[in-house]
């Protein structure tokens, strides 16, 4: 009796990235090792479809499910695979690709498919903010505000994102928050509170350059207030993979955190705007996701 090959399901977001879906399907046929894997390709039909598709694939016993798209697609597919034996793999097609970059997955389809062919699987941490899972970073404040503006913008890509940040960065106001972390309560102003599982947001912008996606801890970056000098310092540190100076940002590590605010503040998970809230519960989900990474 012929042995059944491990099966891979590719979940493609048809609205993600500049390259056509036909090109992706052709590249899969061309570069996937068909002697090692069987495969099929499905397309998302609406926002929030991918978690159901990924969950179904895991229930059917797929060895690997591949998210073909950007960080939003990655998040949706990964959510459907949490605490299963099915591994997440990535074909990056978005503008940020934060998790793919952290895991050193090539940005080109040929290179990313080579990683899948190698089949090296490891287990990583995830996090949740108010019950919504994230895998690269969550955030409260300015980064979430930019995510909300970016989501409603017809133009996508890094250039549009940078233009929005430069336009809004000095017009956004800090807000008072109360942060319960590591047995202490910090009452402070908050411009942005970044909750990093991985080191970067995407596009090689490192919000927490020493974050380890397997250590069971978040790297927290708190920016209380921002002026022109501090904005330049923070931008430089993010682009050079360094921590910002102490008068610009403060860093903590923790596996959980509670945040209370007098007024509702925007928040996000992996760059996807989630809305506003005045209470936030952040929790680590250690060793919760199998992922395919380079050897």
PDB file of C-alpha atoms in Angstrom:
ATOM      1  CA  UNK A   1       0.000   0.000   0.000  1.00  0.00           C
ATOM      2  CA  UNK A   2       1.334   3.412  -0.964  1.00  0.00           C
ATOM      3  CA  UNK A   3       2.192   5.645   1.965  1.00  0.00           C
ATOM      4  CA  UNK A   4       0.169   8.856   2.244  1.00  0.00           C
ATOM      5  CA  UNK A   5       2.280  11.980   2.067  1.00  0.00           C
ATOM      6  CA  UNK A   6       1.966  14.692   4.752  1.00  0.00           C
ATOM      7  CA  UNK A   7      -0.563  17.214   3.507  1.00  0.00           C
ATOM      8  CA  UNK A   8      -0.100  20.985   3.285  1.00  0.00           C
ATOM      9  CA  UNK A   9      -2.980  23.432   2.913  1.00  0.00           C
ATOM     10  CA  UNK A  10      -2.189  26.895   1.568  1.00  0.00           C
ATOM     11  CA  UNK A  11      -4.636  29.579   2.723  1.00  0.00           C
ATOM     12  CA  UNK A  12      -4.371  32.547   0.376  1.00  0.00           C
ATOM     13  CA  UNK A  13      -5.682  36.032   1.072  1.00  0.00           C
ATOM     14  CA  UNK A  14      -6.551  37.242  -2.457  1.00  0.00           C
ATOM     15  CA  UNK A  15      -6.438  40.893  -1.346  1.00  0.00           C
ATOM     16  CA  UNK A  16      -2.964  40.808   0.168  1.00  0.00           C
ATOM     17  CA  UNK A  17       0.135  41.975  -1.656  1.00  0.00           C
ATOM     18  CA  UNK A  18       0.858  43.216  -5.173  1.00  0.00           C
ATOM     19  CA  UNK A  19       1.437  39.815  -6.747  1.00  0.00           C
ATOM     20  CA  UNK A  20      -1.412  37.935  -8.381  1.00  0.00           C
ATOM     21  CA  UNK A  21      -2.893  34.787  -6.854  1.00  0.00           C
ATOM     22  CA  UNK A  22      -2.238  32.932 -10.100  1.00  0.00           C
ATOM     23  CA  UNK A  23       1.469  33.656  -9.653  1.00  0.00           C
ATOM     24  CA  UNK A  24       1.371  32.243  -6.116  1.00  0.00           C
ATOM     25  CA  UNK A  25      -0.374  29.050  -7.223  1.00  0.00           C
ATOM     26  CA  UNK A  26       2.133  28.623 -10.064  1.00  0.00           C
ATOM     27  CA  UNK A  27       5.075  29.147  -7.715  1.00  0.00           C
ATOM     28  CA  UNK A  28       3.689  26.561  -5.288  1.00  0.00           C
ATOM     29  CA  UNK A  29       3.413  24.051  -8.123  1.00  0.00           C
ATOM     30  CA  UNK A  30       6.909  24.917  -9.297  1.00  0.00           C
ATOM     31  CA  UNK A  31       8.856  24.994  -6.028  1.00  0.00           C
ATOM     32  CA  UNK A  32       7.035  22.750  -3.532  1.00  0.00           C
ATOM     33  CA  UNK A  33       8.615  19.311  -3.087  1.00  0.00           C
ATOM     34  CA  UNK A  34       5.811  17.097  -4.420  1.00  0.00           C
ATOM     35  CA  UNK A  35       7.694  13.937  -3.491  1.00  0.00           C
ATOM     36  CA  UNK A  36       7.566  15.015   0.150  1.00  0.00           C
ATOM     37  CA  UNK A  37       4.125  16.651   0.427  1.00  0.00           C
ATOM     38  CA  UNK A  38       0.660  16.624  -1.058  1.00  0.00           C
ATOM     39  CA  UNK A  39      -1.126  19.960  -1.036  1.00  0.00           C
ATOM     40  CA  UNK A  40      -4.186  22.016  -1.859  1.00  0.00           C
ATOM     41  CA  UNK A  41      -4.938  25.727  -2.058  1.00  0.00           C
ATOM     42  CA  UNK A  42      -7.953  27.568  -0.626  1.00  0.00           C
ATOM     43  CA  UNK A  43      -8.806  31.271  -0.755  1.00  0.00           C
ATOM     44  CA  UNK A  44     -10.276  33.440   1.982  1.00  0.00           C
ATOM     45  CA  UNK A  45     -13.608  34.983   1.049  1.00  0.00           C
ATOM     46  CA  UNK A  46     -13.996  37.591   3.802  1.00  0.00           C
ATOM     47  CA  UNK A  47     -12.223  39.055   6.835  1.00  0.00           C
ATOM     48  CA  UNK A  48     -12.210  36.493   9.630  1.00  0.00           C
ATOM     49  CA  UNK A  49     -12.527  33.499   7.281  1.00  0.00           C
ATOM     50  CA  UNK A  50      -8.965  32.214   7.707  1.00  0.00           C
ATOM     51  CA  UNK A  51      -9.253  31.046  11.361  1.00  0.00           C
ATOM     52  CA  UNK A  52     -12.108  28.722  10.386  1.00  0.00           C
ATOM     53  CA  UNK A  53     -10.188  27.426   7.373  1.00  0.00           C
ATOM     54  CA  UNK A  54      -7.081  26.808   9.484  1.00  0.00           C
ATOM     55  CA  UNK A  55      -9.057  25.121  12.254  1.00  0.00           C
ATOM     56  CA  UNK A  56     -10.727  22.839   9.716  1.00  0.00           C
ATOM     57  CA  UNK A  57      -7.340  21.972   8.199  1.00  0.00           C
ATOM     58  CA  UNK A  58      -5.984  21.010  11.623  1.00  0.00           C
ATOM     59  CA  UNK A  59      -9.056  18.869  12.332  1.00  0.00           C
ATOM     60  CA  UNK A  60      -8.526  17.111   8.989  1.00  0.00           C
ATOM     61  CA  UNK A  61      -4.959  16.250  10.007  1.00  0.00           C
ATOM     62  CA  UNK A  62      -2.985  18.606   7.767  1.00  0.00           C
ATOM     63  CA  UNK A  63       0.676  18.592   8.766  1.00  0.00           C
ATOM     64  CA  UNK A  64       1.219  22.232   7.793  1.00  0.00           C
ATOM     65  CA  UNK A  65      -1.051  25.169   7.038  1.00  0.00           C
ATOM     66  CA  UNK A  66       0.531  28.030   5.113  1.00  0.00           C
ATOM     67  CA  UNK A  67      -0.645  31.616   5.524  1.00  0.00           C
ATOM     68  CA  UNK A  68      -0.192  33.371   2.183  1.00  0.00           C
ATOM     69  CA  UNK A  69      -0.570  37.076   2.867  1.00  0.00           C
ATOM     70  CA  UNK A  70       0.475  39.741   5.339  1.00  0.00           C
ATOM     71  CA  UNK A  71       0.431  40.044   9.111  1.00  0.00           C
ATOM     72  CA  UNK A  72      -3.378  40.062   9.252  1.00  0.00           C
ATOM     73  CA  UNK A  73      -3.571  36.777   7.348  1.00  0.00           C
ATOM     74  CA  UNK A  74      -0.799  35.330   9.518  1.00  0.00           C
ATOM     75  CA  UNK A  75      -2.716  36.251  12.660  1.00  0.00           C
ATOM     76  CA  UNK A  76      -5.970  34.727  11.433  1.00  0.00           C
ATOM     77  CA  UNK A  77      -4.388  31.458  10.321  1.00  0.00           C
ATOM     78  CA  UNK A  78      -2.270  31.163  13.473  1.00  0.00           C
ATOM     79  CA  UNK A  79      -5.341  31.707  15.667  1.00  0.00           C
ATOM     80  CA  UNK A  80      -6.935  28.667  14.077  1.00  0.00           C
ATOM     81  CA  UNK A  81      -3.845  26.549  14.805  1.00  0.00           C
ATOM     82  CA  UNK A  82      -3.230  27.420  18.467  1.00  0.00           C
ATOM     83  CA  UNK A  83      -2.605  24.372  20.663  1.00  0.00           C
ATOM     84  CA  UNK A  84      -2.835  21.951  17.724  1.00  0.00           C
ATOM     85  CA  UNK A  85      -0.176  19.664  16.258  1.00  0.00           C
ATOM     86  CA  UNK A  86      -0.495  21.369  12.857  1.00  0.00           C
ATOM     87  CA  UNK A  87       2.344  23.769  12.076  1.00  0.00           C
ATOM     88  CA  UNK A  88       2.024  27.289  10.683  1.00  0.00           C
ATOM     89  CA  UNK A  89       4.182  28.200   7.701  1.00  0.00           C
ATOM     90  CA  UNK A  90       4.405  31.576   5.982  1.00  0.00           C
ATOM     91  CA  UNK A  91       4.548  32.843   2.416  1.00  0.00           C
ATOM     92  CA  UNK A  92       4.923  36.574   3.125  1.00  0.00           C
ATOM     93  CA  UNK A  93       2.979  38.886   0.819  1.00  0.00           C
ATOM     94  CA  UNK A  94       2.199  41.836   3.081  1.00  0.00           C
ATOM     95  CA  UNK A  95       3.921  45.151   3.686  1.00  0.00           C
ATOM     96  CA  UNK A  96       5.252  44.393   7.197  1.00  0.00           C
ATOM     97  CA  UNK A  97       5.641  40.615   7.579  1.00  0.00           C
ATOM     98  CA  UNK A  98       6.753  40.955  11.183  1.00  0.00           C
ATOM     99  CA  UNK A  99       6.628  37.298  12.236  1.00  0.00           C
ATOM    100  CA  UNK A 100       8.217  36.079   9.004  1.00  0.00           C
ATOM    101  CA  UNK A 101      11.093  38.530   9.397  1.00  0.00           C
ATOM    102  CA  UNK A 102      11.604  37.592  13.062  1.00  0.00           C
ATOM    103  CA  UNK A 103      11.757  33.912  12.103  1.00  0.00           C
ATOM    104  CA  UNK A 104      14.219  34.733   9.267  1.00  0.00           C
ATOM    105  CA  UNK A 105      11.877  33.429   6.587  1.00  0.00           C
ATOM    106  CA  UNK A 106      12.832  34.740   3.121  1.00  0.00           C
ATOM    107  CA  UNK A 107      10.528  37.383   1.655  1.00  0.00           C
ATOM    108  CA  UNK A 108      10.585  35.788  -1.809  1.00  0.00           C
ATOM    109  CA  UNK A 109       8.168  32.948  -2.610  1.00  0.00           C
ATOM    110  CA  UNK A 110      10.919  30.611  -3.841  1.00  0.00           C
ATOM    111  CA  UNK A 111      12.975  31.010  -0.670  1.00  0.00           C
ATOM    112  CA  UNK A 112       9.961  30.720   1.617  1.00  0.00           C
ATOM    113  CA  UNK A 113       8.852  27.532  -0.140  1.00  0.00           C
ATOM    114  CA  UNK A 114      12.357  26.116   0.278  1.00  0.00           C
ATOM    115  CA  UNK A 115      11.954  26.581   4.053  1.00  0.00           C
ATOM    116  CA  UNK A 116       8.673  24.656   3.884  1.00  0.00           C
ATOM    117  CA  UNK A 117      10.362  21.862   1.914  1.00  0.00           C
ATOM    118  CA  UNK A 118      12.999  21.551   4.649  1.00  0.00           C
ATOM    119  CA  UNK A 119      10.166  20.973   7.123  1.00  0.00           C
ATOM    120  CA  UNK A 120      11.933  22.133  10.274  1.00  0.00           C
ATOM    121  CA  UNK A 121       9.308  22.737  12.985  1.00  0.00           C
ATOM    122  CA  UNK A 122       9.710  24.526  16.302  1.00  0.00           C
ATOM    123  CA  UNK A 123       7.259  25.737  18.949  1.00  0.00           C
ATOM    124  CA  UNK A 124       6.827  29.402  19.850  1.00  0.00           C
ATOM    125  CA  UNK A 125       4.931  31.550  22.331  1.00  0.00           C
ATOM    126  CA  UNK A 126       1.830  33.596  21.599  1.00  0.00           C
ATOM    127  CA  UNK A 127       0.047  36.289  23.539  1.00  0.00           C
ATOM    128  CA  UNK A 128      -3.452  37.600  24.011  1.00  0.00           C
ATOM    129  CA  UNK A 129      -4.859  41.056  24.653  1.00  0.00           C
ATOM    130  CA  UNK A 130      -8.420  41.049  25.956  1.00  0.00           C
ATOM    131  CA  UNK A 131      -8.728  37.481  24.689  1.00  0.00           C
ATOM    132  CA  UNK A 132      -7.532  38.248  21.150  1.00  0.00           C
ATOM    133  CA  UNK A 133      -4.376  36.267  20.230  1.00  0.00           C
ATOM    134  CA  UNK A 134      -1.300  37.919  18.756  1.00  0.00           C
ATOM    135  CA  UNK A 135       2.031  36.493  17.669  1.00  0.00           C
ATOM    136  CA  UNK A 136       4.347  39.406  16.862  1.00  0.00           C
ATOM    137  CA  UNK A 137       3.108  42.339  18.947  1.00  0.00           C
ATOM    138  CA  UNK A 138       0.060  43.915  20.505  1.00  0.00           C
ATOM    139  CA  UNK A 139      -0.221  47.523  21.519  1.00  0.00           C
ATOM    140  CA  UNK A 140      -2.186  50.259  23.225  1.00  0.00           C
ATOM    141  CA  UNK A 141      -2.118  53.903  22.157  1.00  0.00           C
ATOM    142  CA  UNK A 142      -0.432  55.498  19.157  1.00  0.00           C
ATOM    143  CA  UNK A 143       0.490  52.326  17.254  1.00  0.00           C
ATOM    144  CA  UNK A 144      -3.123  51.170  17.517  1.00  0.00           C
ATOM    145  CA  UNK A 145      -4.322  54.593  16.361  1.00  0.00           C
ATOM    146  CA  UNK A 146      -2.102  54.319  13.269  1.00  0.00           C
ATOM    147  CA  UNK A 147      -3.453  50.804  12.665  1.00  0.00           C
ATOM    148  CA  UNK A 148      -6.999  52.207  12.690  1.00  0.00           C
ATOM    149  CA  UNK A 149      -6.126  54.966  10.214  1.00  0.00           C
ATOM    150  CA  UNK A 150      -4.124  52.586   8.012  1.00  0.00           C
ATOM    151  CA  UNK A 151      -7.000  50.090   7.909  1.00  0.00           C
ATOM    152  CA  UNK A 152      -9.274  52.727   6.395  1.00  0.00           C
ATOM    153  CA  UNK A 153      -6.720  53.918   3.842  1.00  0.00           C
ATOM    154  CA  UNK A 154      -7.151  52.752   0.253  1.00  0.00           C
ATOM    155  CA  UNK A 155      -3.393  52.904  -0.323  1.00  0.00           C
ATOM    156  CA  UNK A 156      -1.335  50.207   1.390  1.00  0.00           C
ATOM    157  CA  UNK A 157       2.354  49.487   1.745  1.00  0.00           C
ATOM    158  CA  UNK A 158       5.305  50.802   3.745  1.00  0.00           C
ATOM    159  CA  UNK A 159       5.357  54.245   2.088  1.00  0.00           C
ATOM    160  CA  UNK A 160       1.727  54.914   3.067  1.00  0.00           C
ATOM    161  CA  UNK A 161       2.339  53.672   6.608  1.00  0.00           C
ATOM    162  CA  UNK A 162       5.395  55.910   7.090  1.00  0.00           C
ATOM    163  CA  UNK A 163       3.521  58.912   5.703  1.00  0.00           C
ATOM    164  CA  UNK A 164       0.694  58.346   8.189  1.00  0.00           C
ATOM    165  CA  UNK A 165       3.112  58.065  11.126  1.00  0.00           C
ATOM    166  CA  UNK A 166       4.933  61.263  10.166  1.00  0.00           C
ATOM    167  CA  UNK A 167       1.642  63.098   9.733  1.00  0.00           C
ATOM    168  CA  UNK A 168       0.114  61.979  13.032  1.00  0.00           C
ATOM    169  CA  UNK A 169       3.027  61.409  15.420  1.00  0.00           C
ATOM    170  CA  UNK A 170       3.089  64.855  17.027  1.00  0.00           C
ATOM    171  CA  UNK A 171      -0.671  65.382  16.944  1.00  0.00           C
ATOM    172  CA  UNK A 172      -1.549  62.315  19.019  1.00  0.00           C
ATOM    173  CA  UNK A 173      -1.978  63.035  22.733  1.00  0.00           C
ATOM    174  CA  UNK A 174      -0.721  60.855  25.566  1.00  0.00           C
ATOM    175  CA  UNK A 175      -3.321  59.607  28.056  1.00  0.00           C
ATOM    176  CA  UNK A 176      -3.132  58.590  31.739  1.00  0.00           C
ATOM    177  CA  UNK A 177      -3.052  54.846  32.467  1.00  0.00           C
ATOM    178  CA  UNK A 178      -2.564  52.545  35.433  1.00  0.00           C
ATOM    179  CA  UNK A 179      -0.359  49.530  34.664  1.00  0.00           C
ATOM    180  CA  UNK A 180      -0.225  46.497  36.967  1.00  0.00           C
ATOM    181  CA  UNK A 181       2.947  44.585  36.152  1.00  0.00           C
ATOM    182  CA  UNK A 182       5.269  42.281  38.117  1.00  0.00           C
ATOM    183  CA  UNK A 183       3.471  42.954  41.387  1.00  0.00           C
ATOM    184  CA  UNK A 184       3.677  46.747  41.018  1.00  0.00           C
ATOM    185  CA  UNK A 185       1.238  49.416  39.877  1.00  0.00           C
ATOM    186  CA  UNK A 186       2.548  52.226  37.681  1.00  0.00           C
ATOM    187  CA  UNK A 187       0.353  55.310  37.290  1.00  0.00           C
ATOM    188  CA  UNK A 188       1.718  57.145  34.296  1.00  0.00           C
ATOM    189  CA  UNK A 189       1.124  58.913  31.024  1.00  0.00           C
ATOM    190  CA  UNK A 190       1.052  56.651  27.978  1.00  0.00           C
ATOM    191  CA  UNK A 191       1.773  57.598  24.396  1.00  0.00           C
ATOM    192  CA  UNK A 192       2.267  54.001  23.356  1.00  0.00           C
ATOM    193  CA  UNK A 193       2.483  50.721  25.260  1.00  0.00           C
ATOM    194  CA  UNK A 194       3.957  48.074  22.964  1.00  0.00           C
ATOM    195  CA  UNK A 195       3.654  44.418  23.969  1.00  0.00           C
ATOM    196  CA  UNK A 196       6.265  42.488  22.019  1.00  0.00           C
ATOM    197  CA  UNK A 197       6.356  38.723  21.628  1.00  0.00           C
ATOM    198  CA  UNK A 198       8.751  39.023  18.697  1.00  0.00           C
ATOM    199  CA  UNK A 199      11.419  41.684  18.287  1.00  0.00           C
ATOM    200  CA  UNK A 200       9.845  43.812  15.588  1.00  0.00           C
ATOM    201  CA  UNK A 201       6.605  45.235  14.258  1.00  0.00           C
ATOM    202  CA  UNK A 202       7.623  44.433  10.674  1.00  0.00           C
ATOM    203  CA  UNK A 203       9.710  46.089   7.953  1.00  0.00           C
ATOM    204  CA  UNK A 204      12.721  45.578  10.258  1.00  0.00           C
ATOM    205  CA  UNK A 205      11.438  48.186  12.733  1.00  0.00           C
ATOM    206  CA  UNK A 206      12.549  46.746  16.093  1.00  0.00           C
ATOM    207  CA  UNK A 207      10.309  47.882  18.939  1.00  0.00           C
ATOM    208  CA  UNK A 208      11.867  45.342  21.354  1.00  0.00           C
ATOM    209  CA  UNK A 209      15.201  44.275  19.858  1.00  0.00           C
ATOM    210  CA  UNK A 210      15.959  41.627  22.493  1.00  0.00           C
ATOM    211  CA  UNK A 211      12.558  39.921  22.550  1.00  0.00           C
ATOM    212  CA  UNK A 212      12.726  36.115  22.456  1.00  0.00           C
ATOM    213  CA  UNK A 213       9.688  34.393  20.970  1.00  0.00           C
ATOM    214  CA  UNK A 214      10.341  31.229  23.000  1.00  0.00           C
ATOM    215  CA  UNK A 215      11.144  32.537  26.491  1.00  0.00           C
ATOM    216  CA  UNK A 216       7.606  32.748  27.903  1.00  0.00           C
ATOM    217  CA  UNK A 217       7.907  36.512  28.431  1.00  0.00           C
ATOM    218  CA  UNK A 218       6.745  39.681  26.717  1.00  0.00           C
ATOM    219  CA  UNK A 219       9.110  42.576  26.202  1.00  0.00           C
ATOM    220  CA  UNK A 220       7.122  45.702  27.102  1.00  0.00           C
ATOM    221  CA  UNK A 221       8.074  49.114  25.707  1.00  0.00           C
ATOM    222  CA  UNK A 222       6.432  52.110  27.385  1.00  0.00           C
ATOM    223  CA  UNK A 223       6.698  55.560  25.850  1.00  0.00           C
ATOM    224  CA  UNK A 224       5.124  58.042  28.267  1.00  0.00           C
ATOM    225  CA  UNK A 225       5.294  61.220  26.164  1.00  0.00           C
ATOM    226  CA  UNK A 226       6.751  62.063  22.783  1.00  0.00           C
ATOM    227  CA  UNK A 227       8.260  65.249  21.385  1.00  0.00           C
ATOM    228  CA  UNK A 228      10.349  65.799  18.248  1.00  0.00           C
ATOM    229  CA  UNK A 229      13.664  64.797  19.878  1.00  0.00           C
ATOM    230  CA  UNK A 230      12.217  61.688  21.489  1.00  0.00           C
ATOM    231  CA  UNK A 231      10.452  60.731  18.245  1.00  0.00           C
ATOM    232  CA  UNK A 232      13.768  60.922  16.384  1.00  0.00           C
ATOM    233  CA  UNK A 233      15.516  58.893  19.099  1.00  0.00           C
ATOM    234  CA  UNK A 234      12.819  56.209  19.073  1.00  0.00           C
ATOM    235  CA  UNK A 235      12.823  56.004  15.267  1.00  0.00           C
ATOM    236  CA  UNK A 236      16.607  55.711  15.152  1.00  0.00           C
ATOM    237  CA  UNK A 237      16.642  52.969  17.805  1.00  0.00           C
ATOM    238  CA  UNK A 238      13.961  50.976  15.996  1.00  0.00           C
ATOM    239  CA  UNK A 239      15.845  51.121  12.693  1.00  0.00           C
ATOM    240  CA  UNK A 240      19.228  50.267  14.261  1.00  0.00           C
ATOM    241  CA  UNK A 241      17.946  47.401  16.428  1.00  0.00           C
ATOM    242  CA  UNK A 242      18.749  49.134  19.714  1.00  0.00           C
ATOM    243  CA  UNK A 243      16.789  50.081  22.805  1.00  0.00           C
ATOM    244  CA  UNK A 244      15.799  53.740  22.934  1.00  0.00           C
ATOM    245  CA  UNK A 245      17.397  56.004  25.521  1.00  0.00           C
ATOM    246  CA  UNK A 246      15.984  55.899  29.052  1.00  0.00           C
ATOM    247  CA  UNK A 247      14.380  59.336  28.760  1.00  0.00           C
ATOM    248  CA  UNK A 248      12.462  58.181  25.659  1.00  0.00           C
ATOM    249  CA  UNK A 249      11.240  54.681  26.522  1.00  0.00           C
ATOM    250  CA  UNK A 250      11.167  52.213  29.398  1.00  0.00           C
ATOM    251  CA  UNK A 251      11.369  48.444  29.020  1.00  0.00           C
ATOM    252  CA  UNK A 252       9.976  45.610  31.143  1.00  0.00           C
ATOM    253  CA  UNK A 253       9.613  41.843  30.817  1.00  0.00           C
ATOM    254  CA  UNK A 254       6.552  39.993  32.105  1.00  0.00           C
ATOM    255  CA  UNK A 255       4.181  37.159  31.317  1.00  0.00           C
ATOM    256  CA  UNK A 256       1.035  39.128  32.158  1.00  0.00           C
ATOM    257  CA  UNK A 257      -0.149  42.677  32.612  1.00  0.00           C
ATOM    258  CA  UNK A 258      -3.324  44.590  33.445  1.00  0.00           C
ATOM    259  CA  UNK A 259      -3.988  48.133  32.249  1.00  0.00           C
ATOM    260  CA  UNK A 260      -6.755  50.474  33.360  1.00  0.00           C
ATOM    261  CA  UNK A 261      -7.598  53.816  31.769  1.00  0.00           C
ATOM    262  CA  UNK A 262     -10.006  56.612  32.628  1.00  0.00           C
ATOM    263  CA  UNK A 263     -10.877  57.050  28.962  1.00  0.00           C
ATOM    264  CA  UNK A 264     -11.094  54.439  26.226  1.00  0.00           C
ATOM    265  CA  UNK A 265      -7.880  53.871  24.267  1.00  0.00           C
ATOM    266  CA  UNK A 266      -7.361  52.119  20.935  1.00  0.00           C
ATOM    267  CA  UNK A 267      -5.563  48.778  20.818  1.00  0.00           C
ATOM    268  CA  UNK A 268      -4.314  46.318  18.199  1.00  0.00           C
ATOM    269  CA  UNK A 269      -2.998  42.792  17.704  1.00  0.00           C
ATOM    270  CA  UNK A 270      -0.339  42.211  15.031  1.00  0.00           C
ATOM    271  CA  UNK A 271      -1.196  45.556  13.469  1.00  0.00           C
ATOM    272  CA  UNK A 272      -4.914  44.801  13.158  1.00  0.00           C
ATOM    273  CA  UNK A 273      -7.052  47.453  14.839  1.00  0.00           C
ATOM    274  CA  UNK A 274      -9.363  45.895  17.434  1.00  0.00           C
ATOM    275  CA  UNK A 275     -11.282  48.910  18.751  1.00  0.00           C
ATOM    276  CA  UNK A 276     -11.244  50.842  22.024  1.00  0.00           C
ATOM    277  CA  UNK A 277     -11.344  49.766  25.667  1.00  0.00           C
ATOM    278  CA  UNK A 278     -10.652  51.138  29.136  1.00  0.00           C
ATOM    279  CA  UNK A 279      -9.425  47.850  30.648  1.00  0.00           C
ATOM    280  CA  UNK A 280      -6.839  45.519  29.154  1.00  0.00           C
ATOM    281  CA  UNK A 281      -5.749  42.042  30.195  1.00  0.00           C
ATOM    282  CA  UNK A 282      -2.531  40.834  28.572  1.00  0.00           C
ATOM    283  CA  UNK A 283      -1.525  37.195  28.952  1.00  0.00           C
ATOM    284  CA  UNK A 284       1.314  35.020  27.694  1.00  0.00           C
ATOM    285  CA  UNK A 285       0.413  31.747  25.951  1.00  0.00           C
ATOM    286  CA  UNK A 286       3.724  29.856  26.242  1.00  0.00           C
ATOM    287  CA  UNK A 287       4.753  27.259  23.657  1.00  0.00           C
ATOM    288  CA  UNK A 288       1.324  27.429  22.026  1.00  0.00           C
ATOM    289  CA  UNK A 289       2.060  27.312  18.288  1.00  0.00           C
ATOM    290  CA  UNK A 290       4.087  25.067  15.977  1.00  0.00           C
ATOM    291  CA  UNK A 291       5.819  26.980  13.193  1.00  0.00           C
ATOM    292  CA  UNK A 292       7.979  26.050  10.219  1.00  0.00           C
ATOM    293  CA  UNK A 293      11.305  27.906  10.345  1.00  0.00           C
ATOM    294  CA  UNK A 294      14.661  27.781   8.526  1.00  0.00           C
ATOM    295  CA  UNK A 295      17.087  25.124   9.704  1.00  0.00           C
TER     296      UNK A 295
END
